[in-house]
Short mmCIF file of C-alpha atoms and ligand atoms in Angstrom, two decimals:
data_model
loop_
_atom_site.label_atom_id
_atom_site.label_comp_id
_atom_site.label_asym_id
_atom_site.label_seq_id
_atom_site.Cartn_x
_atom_site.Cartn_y
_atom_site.Cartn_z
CA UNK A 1 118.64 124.24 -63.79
CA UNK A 2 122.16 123.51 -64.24
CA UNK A 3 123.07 126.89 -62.69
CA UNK A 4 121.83 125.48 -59.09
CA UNK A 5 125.12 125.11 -57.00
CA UNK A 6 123.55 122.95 -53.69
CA UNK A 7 126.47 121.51 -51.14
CA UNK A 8 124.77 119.46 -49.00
CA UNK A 9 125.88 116.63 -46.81
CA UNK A 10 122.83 114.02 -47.12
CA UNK A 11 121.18 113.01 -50.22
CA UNK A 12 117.33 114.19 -49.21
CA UNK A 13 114.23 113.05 -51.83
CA UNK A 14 114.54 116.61 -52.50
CA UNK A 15 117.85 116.82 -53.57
CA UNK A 16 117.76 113.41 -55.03
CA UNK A 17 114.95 114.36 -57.44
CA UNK A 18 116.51 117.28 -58.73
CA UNK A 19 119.59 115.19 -59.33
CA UNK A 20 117.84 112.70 -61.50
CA UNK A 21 115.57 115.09 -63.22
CA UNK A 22 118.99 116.57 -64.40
CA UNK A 23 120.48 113.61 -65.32
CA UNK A 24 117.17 112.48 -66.96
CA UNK A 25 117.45 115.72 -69.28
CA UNK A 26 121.08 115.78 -70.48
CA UNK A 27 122.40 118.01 -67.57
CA UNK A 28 125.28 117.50 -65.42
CA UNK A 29 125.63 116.91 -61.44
CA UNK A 30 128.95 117.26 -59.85
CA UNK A 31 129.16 113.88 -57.44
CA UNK A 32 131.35 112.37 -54.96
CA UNK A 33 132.94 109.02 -55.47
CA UNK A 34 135.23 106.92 -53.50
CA UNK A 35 138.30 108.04 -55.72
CA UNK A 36 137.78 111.46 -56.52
CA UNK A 37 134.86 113.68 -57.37
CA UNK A 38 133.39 112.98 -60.69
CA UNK A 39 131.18 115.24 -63.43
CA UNK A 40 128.46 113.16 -64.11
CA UNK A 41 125.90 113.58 -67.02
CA UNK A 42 123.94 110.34 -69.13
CA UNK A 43 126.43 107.78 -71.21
CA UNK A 44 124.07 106.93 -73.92
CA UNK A 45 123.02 110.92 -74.92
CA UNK A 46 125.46 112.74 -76.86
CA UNK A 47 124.01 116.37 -75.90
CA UNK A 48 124.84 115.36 -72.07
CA UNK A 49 128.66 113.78 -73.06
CA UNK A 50 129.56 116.84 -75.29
CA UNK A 51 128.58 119.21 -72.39
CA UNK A 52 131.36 117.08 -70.14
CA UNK A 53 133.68 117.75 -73.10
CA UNK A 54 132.96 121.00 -73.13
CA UNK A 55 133.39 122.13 -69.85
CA UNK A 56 135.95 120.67 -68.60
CA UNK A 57 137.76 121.81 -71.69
CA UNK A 58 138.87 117.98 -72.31
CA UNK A 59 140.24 116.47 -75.72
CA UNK A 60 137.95 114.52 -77.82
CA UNK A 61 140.08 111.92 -78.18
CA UNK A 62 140.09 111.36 -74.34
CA UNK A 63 137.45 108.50 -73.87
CA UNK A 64 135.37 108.93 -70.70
CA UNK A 65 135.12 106.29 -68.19
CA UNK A 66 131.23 105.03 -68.08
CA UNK A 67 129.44 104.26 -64.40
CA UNK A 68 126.97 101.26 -63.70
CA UNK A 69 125.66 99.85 -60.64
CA UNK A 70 126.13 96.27 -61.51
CA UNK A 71 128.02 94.16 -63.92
CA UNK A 72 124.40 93.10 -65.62
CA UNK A 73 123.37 96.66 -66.37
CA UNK A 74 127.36 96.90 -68.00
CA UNK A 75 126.12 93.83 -69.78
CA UNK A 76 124.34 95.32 -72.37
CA UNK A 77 127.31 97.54 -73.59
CA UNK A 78 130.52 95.21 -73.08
CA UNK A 79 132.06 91.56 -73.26
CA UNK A 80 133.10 90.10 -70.34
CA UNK A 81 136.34 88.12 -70.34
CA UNK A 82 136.58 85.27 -67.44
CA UNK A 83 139.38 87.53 -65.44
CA UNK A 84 136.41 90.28 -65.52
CA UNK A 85 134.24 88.12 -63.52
CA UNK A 86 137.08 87.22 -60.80
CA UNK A 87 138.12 90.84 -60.48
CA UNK A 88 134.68 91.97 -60.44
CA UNK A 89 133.73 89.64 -57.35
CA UNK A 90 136.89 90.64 -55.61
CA UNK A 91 137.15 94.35 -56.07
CA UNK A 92 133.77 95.94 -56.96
CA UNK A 93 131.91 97.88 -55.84
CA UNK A 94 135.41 99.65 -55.66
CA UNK A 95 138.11 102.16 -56.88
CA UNK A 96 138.64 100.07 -60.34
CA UNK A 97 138.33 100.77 -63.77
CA UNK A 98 137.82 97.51 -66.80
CA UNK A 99 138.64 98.56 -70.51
CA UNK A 100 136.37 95.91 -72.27
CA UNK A 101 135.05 95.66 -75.84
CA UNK A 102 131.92 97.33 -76.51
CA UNK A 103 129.18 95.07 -77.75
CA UNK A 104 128.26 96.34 -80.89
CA UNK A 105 124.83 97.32 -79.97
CA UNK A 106 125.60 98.83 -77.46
CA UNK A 107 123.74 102.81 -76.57
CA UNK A 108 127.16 104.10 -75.37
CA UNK A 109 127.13 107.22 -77.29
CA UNK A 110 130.34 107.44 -79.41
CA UNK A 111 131.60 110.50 -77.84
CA UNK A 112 131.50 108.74 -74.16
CA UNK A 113 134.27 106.25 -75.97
CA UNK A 114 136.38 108.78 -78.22
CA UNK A 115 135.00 106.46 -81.11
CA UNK A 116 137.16 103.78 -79.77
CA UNK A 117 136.16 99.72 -79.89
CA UNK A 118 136.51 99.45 -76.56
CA UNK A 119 134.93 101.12 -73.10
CA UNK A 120 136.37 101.97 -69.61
CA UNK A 121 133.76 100.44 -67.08
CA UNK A 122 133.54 101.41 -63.43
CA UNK A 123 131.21 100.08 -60.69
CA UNK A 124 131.82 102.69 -57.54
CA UNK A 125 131.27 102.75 -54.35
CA UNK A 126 129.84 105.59 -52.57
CA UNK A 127 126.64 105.30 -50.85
CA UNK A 128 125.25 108.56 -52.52
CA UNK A 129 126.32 108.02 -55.62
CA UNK A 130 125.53 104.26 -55.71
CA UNK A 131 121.88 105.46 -54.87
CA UNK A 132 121.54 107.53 -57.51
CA UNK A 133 122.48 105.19 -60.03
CA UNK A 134 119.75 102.67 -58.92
CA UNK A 135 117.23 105.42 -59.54
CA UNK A 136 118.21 106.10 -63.32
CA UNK A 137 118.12 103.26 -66.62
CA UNK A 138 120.79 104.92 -67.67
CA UNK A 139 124.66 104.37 -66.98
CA UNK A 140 126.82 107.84 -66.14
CA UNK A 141 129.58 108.99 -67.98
CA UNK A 142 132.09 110.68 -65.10
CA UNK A 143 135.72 111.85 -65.37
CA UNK A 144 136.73 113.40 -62.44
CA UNK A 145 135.39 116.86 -61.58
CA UNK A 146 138.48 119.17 -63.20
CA UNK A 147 139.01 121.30 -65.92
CA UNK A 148 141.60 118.74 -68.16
CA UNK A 149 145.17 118.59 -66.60
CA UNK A 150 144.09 120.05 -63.03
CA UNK A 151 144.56 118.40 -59.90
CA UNK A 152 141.36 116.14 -59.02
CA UNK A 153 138.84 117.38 -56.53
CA UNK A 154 138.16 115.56 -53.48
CA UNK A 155 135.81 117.36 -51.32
CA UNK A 156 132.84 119.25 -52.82
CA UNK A 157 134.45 122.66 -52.50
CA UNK A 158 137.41 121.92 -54.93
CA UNK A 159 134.73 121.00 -57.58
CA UNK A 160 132.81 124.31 -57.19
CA UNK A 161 136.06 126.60 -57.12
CA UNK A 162 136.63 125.05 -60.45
CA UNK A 163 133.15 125.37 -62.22
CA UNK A 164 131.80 127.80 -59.84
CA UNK A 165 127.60 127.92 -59.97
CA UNK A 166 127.37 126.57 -63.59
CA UNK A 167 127.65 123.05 -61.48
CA UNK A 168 125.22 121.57 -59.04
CA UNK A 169 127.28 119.62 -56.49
CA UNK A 170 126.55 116.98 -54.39
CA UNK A 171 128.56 116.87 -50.97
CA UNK A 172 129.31 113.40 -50.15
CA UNK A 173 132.32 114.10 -47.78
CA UNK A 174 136.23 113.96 -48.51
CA UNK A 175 136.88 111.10 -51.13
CA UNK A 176 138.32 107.76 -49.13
CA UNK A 177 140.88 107.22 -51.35
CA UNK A 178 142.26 110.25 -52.89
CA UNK A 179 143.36 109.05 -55.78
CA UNK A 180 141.50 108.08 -59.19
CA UNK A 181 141.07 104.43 -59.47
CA UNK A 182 143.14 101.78 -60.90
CA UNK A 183 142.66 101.44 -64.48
CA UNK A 184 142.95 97.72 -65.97
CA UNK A 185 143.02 96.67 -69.56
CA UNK A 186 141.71 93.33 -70.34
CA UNK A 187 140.96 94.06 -74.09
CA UNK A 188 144.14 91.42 -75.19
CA UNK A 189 145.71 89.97 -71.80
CA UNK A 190 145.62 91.81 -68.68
CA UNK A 191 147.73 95.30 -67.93
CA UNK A 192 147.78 97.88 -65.62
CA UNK A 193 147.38 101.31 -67.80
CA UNK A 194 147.20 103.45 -64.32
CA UNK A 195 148.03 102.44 -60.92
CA UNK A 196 145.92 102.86 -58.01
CA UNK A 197 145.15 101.90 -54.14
CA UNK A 198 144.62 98.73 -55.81
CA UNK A 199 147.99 97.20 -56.63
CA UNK A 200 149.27 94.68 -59.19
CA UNK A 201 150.10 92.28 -56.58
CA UNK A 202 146.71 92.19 -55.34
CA UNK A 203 145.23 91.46 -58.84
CA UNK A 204 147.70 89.03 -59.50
CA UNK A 205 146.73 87.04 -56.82
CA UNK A 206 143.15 87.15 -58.15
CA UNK A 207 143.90 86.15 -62.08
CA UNK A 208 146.89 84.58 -61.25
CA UNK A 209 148.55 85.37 -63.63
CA UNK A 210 151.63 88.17 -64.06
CA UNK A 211 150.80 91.70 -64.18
CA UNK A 212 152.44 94.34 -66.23
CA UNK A 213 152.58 98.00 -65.80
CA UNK A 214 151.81 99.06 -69.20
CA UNK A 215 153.29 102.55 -69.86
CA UNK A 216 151.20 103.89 -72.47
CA UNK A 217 153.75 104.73 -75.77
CA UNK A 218 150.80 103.85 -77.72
CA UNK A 219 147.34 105.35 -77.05
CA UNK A 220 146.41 102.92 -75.29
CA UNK A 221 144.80 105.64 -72.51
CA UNK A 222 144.51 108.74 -74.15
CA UNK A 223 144.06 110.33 -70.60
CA UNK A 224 148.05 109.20 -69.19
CA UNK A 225 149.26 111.30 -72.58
CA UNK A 226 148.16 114.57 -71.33
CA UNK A 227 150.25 116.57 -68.64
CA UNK A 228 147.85 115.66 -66.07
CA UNK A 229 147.63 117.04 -62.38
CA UNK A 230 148.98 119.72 -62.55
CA UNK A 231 149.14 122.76 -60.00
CA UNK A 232 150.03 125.14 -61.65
CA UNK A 233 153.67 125.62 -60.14
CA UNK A 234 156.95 123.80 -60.73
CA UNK A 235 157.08 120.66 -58.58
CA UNK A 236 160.66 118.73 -58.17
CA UNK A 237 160.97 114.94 -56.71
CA UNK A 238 162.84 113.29 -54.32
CA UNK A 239 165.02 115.86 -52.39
CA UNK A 240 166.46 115.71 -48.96
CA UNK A 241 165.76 119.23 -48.01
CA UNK A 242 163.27 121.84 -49.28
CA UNK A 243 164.74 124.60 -51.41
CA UNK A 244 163.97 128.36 -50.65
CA UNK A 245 160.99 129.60 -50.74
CA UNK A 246 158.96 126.41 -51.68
CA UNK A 247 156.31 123.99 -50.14
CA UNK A 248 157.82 121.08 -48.60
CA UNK A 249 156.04 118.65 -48.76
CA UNK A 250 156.99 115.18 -46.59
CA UNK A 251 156.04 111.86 -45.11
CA UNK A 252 156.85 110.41 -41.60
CA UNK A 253 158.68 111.89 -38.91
CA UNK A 254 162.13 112.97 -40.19
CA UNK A 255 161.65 116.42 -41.21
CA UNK A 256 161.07 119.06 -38.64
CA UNK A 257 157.60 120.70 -38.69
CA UNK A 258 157.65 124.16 -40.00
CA UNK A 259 155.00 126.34 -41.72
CA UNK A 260 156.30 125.48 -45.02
CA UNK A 261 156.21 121.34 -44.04
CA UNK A 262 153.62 119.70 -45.63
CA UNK A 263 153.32 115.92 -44.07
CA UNK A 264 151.18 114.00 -46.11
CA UNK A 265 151.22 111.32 -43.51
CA UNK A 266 153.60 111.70 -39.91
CA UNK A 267 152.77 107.75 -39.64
CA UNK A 268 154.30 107.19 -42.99
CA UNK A 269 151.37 105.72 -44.16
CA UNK A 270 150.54 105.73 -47.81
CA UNK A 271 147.00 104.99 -47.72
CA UNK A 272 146.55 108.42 -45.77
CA UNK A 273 149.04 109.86 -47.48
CA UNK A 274 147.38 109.34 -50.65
CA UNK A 275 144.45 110.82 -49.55
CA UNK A 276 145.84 113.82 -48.32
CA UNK A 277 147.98 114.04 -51.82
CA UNK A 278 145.80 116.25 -53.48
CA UNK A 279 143.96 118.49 -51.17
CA UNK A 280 147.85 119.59 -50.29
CA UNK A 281 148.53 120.41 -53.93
CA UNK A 282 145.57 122.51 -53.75
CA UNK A 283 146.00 124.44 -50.62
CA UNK A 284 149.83 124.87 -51.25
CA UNK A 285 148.83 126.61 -55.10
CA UNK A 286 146.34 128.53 -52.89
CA UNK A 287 149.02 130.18 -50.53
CA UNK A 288 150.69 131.18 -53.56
CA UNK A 289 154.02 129.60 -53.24
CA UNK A 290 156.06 129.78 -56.58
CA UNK A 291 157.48 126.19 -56.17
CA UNK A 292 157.23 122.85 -54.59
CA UNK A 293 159.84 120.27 -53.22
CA UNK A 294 159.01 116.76 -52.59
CA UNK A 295 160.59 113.82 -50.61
CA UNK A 296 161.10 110.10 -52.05
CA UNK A 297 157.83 108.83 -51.51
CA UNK A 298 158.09 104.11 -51.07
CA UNK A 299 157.10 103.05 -54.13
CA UNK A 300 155.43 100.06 -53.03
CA UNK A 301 152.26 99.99 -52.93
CA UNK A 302 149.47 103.15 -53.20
CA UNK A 303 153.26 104.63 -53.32
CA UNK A 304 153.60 103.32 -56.90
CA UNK A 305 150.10 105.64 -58.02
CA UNK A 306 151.37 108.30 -55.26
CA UNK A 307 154.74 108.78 -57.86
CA UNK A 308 152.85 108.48 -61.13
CA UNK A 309 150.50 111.26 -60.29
CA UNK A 310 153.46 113.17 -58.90
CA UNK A 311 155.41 112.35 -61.71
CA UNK A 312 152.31 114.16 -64.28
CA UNK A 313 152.00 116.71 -61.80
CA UNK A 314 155.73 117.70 -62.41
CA UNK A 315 156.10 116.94 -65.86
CA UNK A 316 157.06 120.27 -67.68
O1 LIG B 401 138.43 107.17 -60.03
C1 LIG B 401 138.13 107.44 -61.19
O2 LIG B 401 138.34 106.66 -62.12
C2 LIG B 401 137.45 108.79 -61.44
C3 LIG B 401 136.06 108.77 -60.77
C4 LIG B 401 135.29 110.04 -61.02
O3 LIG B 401 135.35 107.65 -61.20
N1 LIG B 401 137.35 109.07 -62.85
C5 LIG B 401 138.43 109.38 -63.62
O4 LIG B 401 138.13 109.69 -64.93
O5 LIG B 401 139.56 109.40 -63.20
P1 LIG B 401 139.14 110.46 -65.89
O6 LIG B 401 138.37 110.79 -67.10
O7 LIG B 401 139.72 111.59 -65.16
O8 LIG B 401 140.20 109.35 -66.27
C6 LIG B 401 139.84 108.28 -67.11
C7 LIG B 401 141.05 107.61 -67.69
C8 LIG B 401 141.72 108.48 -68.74
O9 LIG B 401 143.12 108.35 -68.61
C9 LIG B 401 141.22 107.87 -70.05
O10 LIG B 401 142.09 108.08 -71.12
C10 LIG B 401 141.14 106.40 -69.68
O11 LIG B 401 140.65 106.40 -68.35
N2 LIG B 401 140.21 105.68 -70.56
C11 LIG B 401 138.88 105.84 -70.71
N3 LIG B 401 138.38 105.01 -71.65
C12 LIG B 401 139.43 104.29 -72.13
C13 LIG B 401 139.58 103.27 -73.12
N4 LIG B 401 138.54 102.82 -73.81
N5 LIG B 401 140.81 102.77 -73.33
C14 LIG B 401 141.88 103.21 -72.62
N6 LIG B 401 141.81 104.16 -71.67
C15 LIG B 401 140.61 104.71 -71.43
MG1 LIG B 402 140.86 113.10 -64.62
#
């Protein structure tokens, strides 16, 4: 079954079925998120977890974040602090991730976790995806649909170049955001272990409290250790003009459109231009250019999670 690749804009009882009957026996579905495009396959079964591992070549000791419709089906598996609750009723359904402690009994399999004493919880948005999750008993373990340290998909075609027919995938549109969500530990005070479109600011204001941006020296997140996003060609940051022969790729009106011009956003917005971040990386490795220049991007707001991923992406 799992050799089925389907790209198909509504989820039909047809194509809904199949989906769960995969998910139901250890298989994986390709699915589309708010964020980015995630491999799903069953939390609590090892055999499904290990073939997530597997294929997307990823290092054991990266935990997996772990998908549930609601905060009471996450109930069985984690603690919730009292800033959970807040953030929970302000944010989610949303593009943002909780590192909890796992309850001891908990059916997360120990693969999903990397063995670790605490879980990565996410309640997401997407219509399709939220509908499949209140078909199954089970939550879904879902990094995003790469092979580790590629660029994240966010249309279904960018997941199927990368896993090709082994992968059913489910076509839910180009991801609304663009970017993986924000990633907030509240395992021993509150930090920010990967920005987002969801900015400290705007979690302050919920917890009220201050919010650092932890950057991980420890392992605190496996994931942010590994040269992540990359395209596959040598990126450089914040330049004035492009060099020869490279992408260029800009925001707002300033630089003069050219073939080469990439404009993430001409009305300098980040929000778009984070959406747009990605798919560019991907069609500019596609046109085979041997090098990429990049403007200053703000780094205020989605601008701050705009320059981290840019920052992986060009890390050597
Ligand atoms: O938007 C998203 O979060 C997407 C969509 C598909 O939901 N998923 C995603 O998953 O970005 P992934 O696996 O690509 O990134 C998960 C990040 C990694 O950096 C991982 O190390 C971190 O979350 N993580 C997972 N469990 C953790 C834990 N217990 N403690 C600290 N970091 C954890
Ligand atoms: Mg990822």
């Amino acid at each position: 079954m799992t050799n089925i690749y389907s790209n198909i804009k509504k989820l039909n009882s047809k194509i809904q079925f199949k989906v769960i009957h995969l998910l139901k026996n250890d298989g994986l579905v390709a699915l589309p998120t708010e964020t980015v495009y995630g491999l799903a396959g069953n939390a609590y079964s090892r055999k499904a977890v290990n073939k997530i591992f597997k294929i997307k070549n990823r290092p054991r000791i990266n935990p997996i974040i772990v998908h549930y419709s609601s905060f009471k089906d996450a109930s069985k598996d984690v603690f919730f602090p009292k800033e959970f609750l807040r953030l929970y009723r302000s944010f989610c359904p949303g593009p943002i991730t909780f590192i909890l402690k796992k309850k001891k009994y908990s059916n997360l399999n120990k693969l999903t976790t990397a063995g670790l004493e605490s879980v990565a919880i996410r309640f997401p948005k997407h219509k399709v995806l939220r509908k499949i999750l209140n078909k199954i008993n089970f939550p879904l373990a879902m990094p995003s649909a790469n092979k580790s340290g590629k660029v994240s998909p966010t249309c279904a075609e960018h997941v199927s170049n990368q896993f090709g027919k082994k992968i059913m995938v489910i076509d839910g549109g180009n991801s609304k955001v663009g970017l993986e969500s924000t990633v907030v530990d509240l395992t021993s005070g509150i930090s920010i272990l990967r920005p987002g479109i969801i900015n400290s600011s705007q979690i302050q204001k919920i917890v009220g409290k201050k919010i650092i941006y932890k950057k991980s020296k420890k392992i605190r997140s496996p994931g942010n250790l590994i040269n992540h996003y990359s395209p596959g060609i040598p990126i450089k940051l914040n330049v004035k003009k492009a060099e020869k022969n490279s992408a260029f790729i800009t925001i707002g009106k300033k630089f003069k459109k050219n073939k080469d011009v990439y404009n993430l956003s001409e009305k300098s917005n980040l929000e778009e231009a984070a959406k747009n971040l990605y798919k560019t990386l991907i069609t500019i490795k596609k046109k085979k250019y041997k090098k990429i220049s990049v403007v200053k991007i703000p780094n205020i707001g989605v601008g701050i999670a705009i320059n981290d991923r840019l920052k992986r992406a060009a890390a050597k």
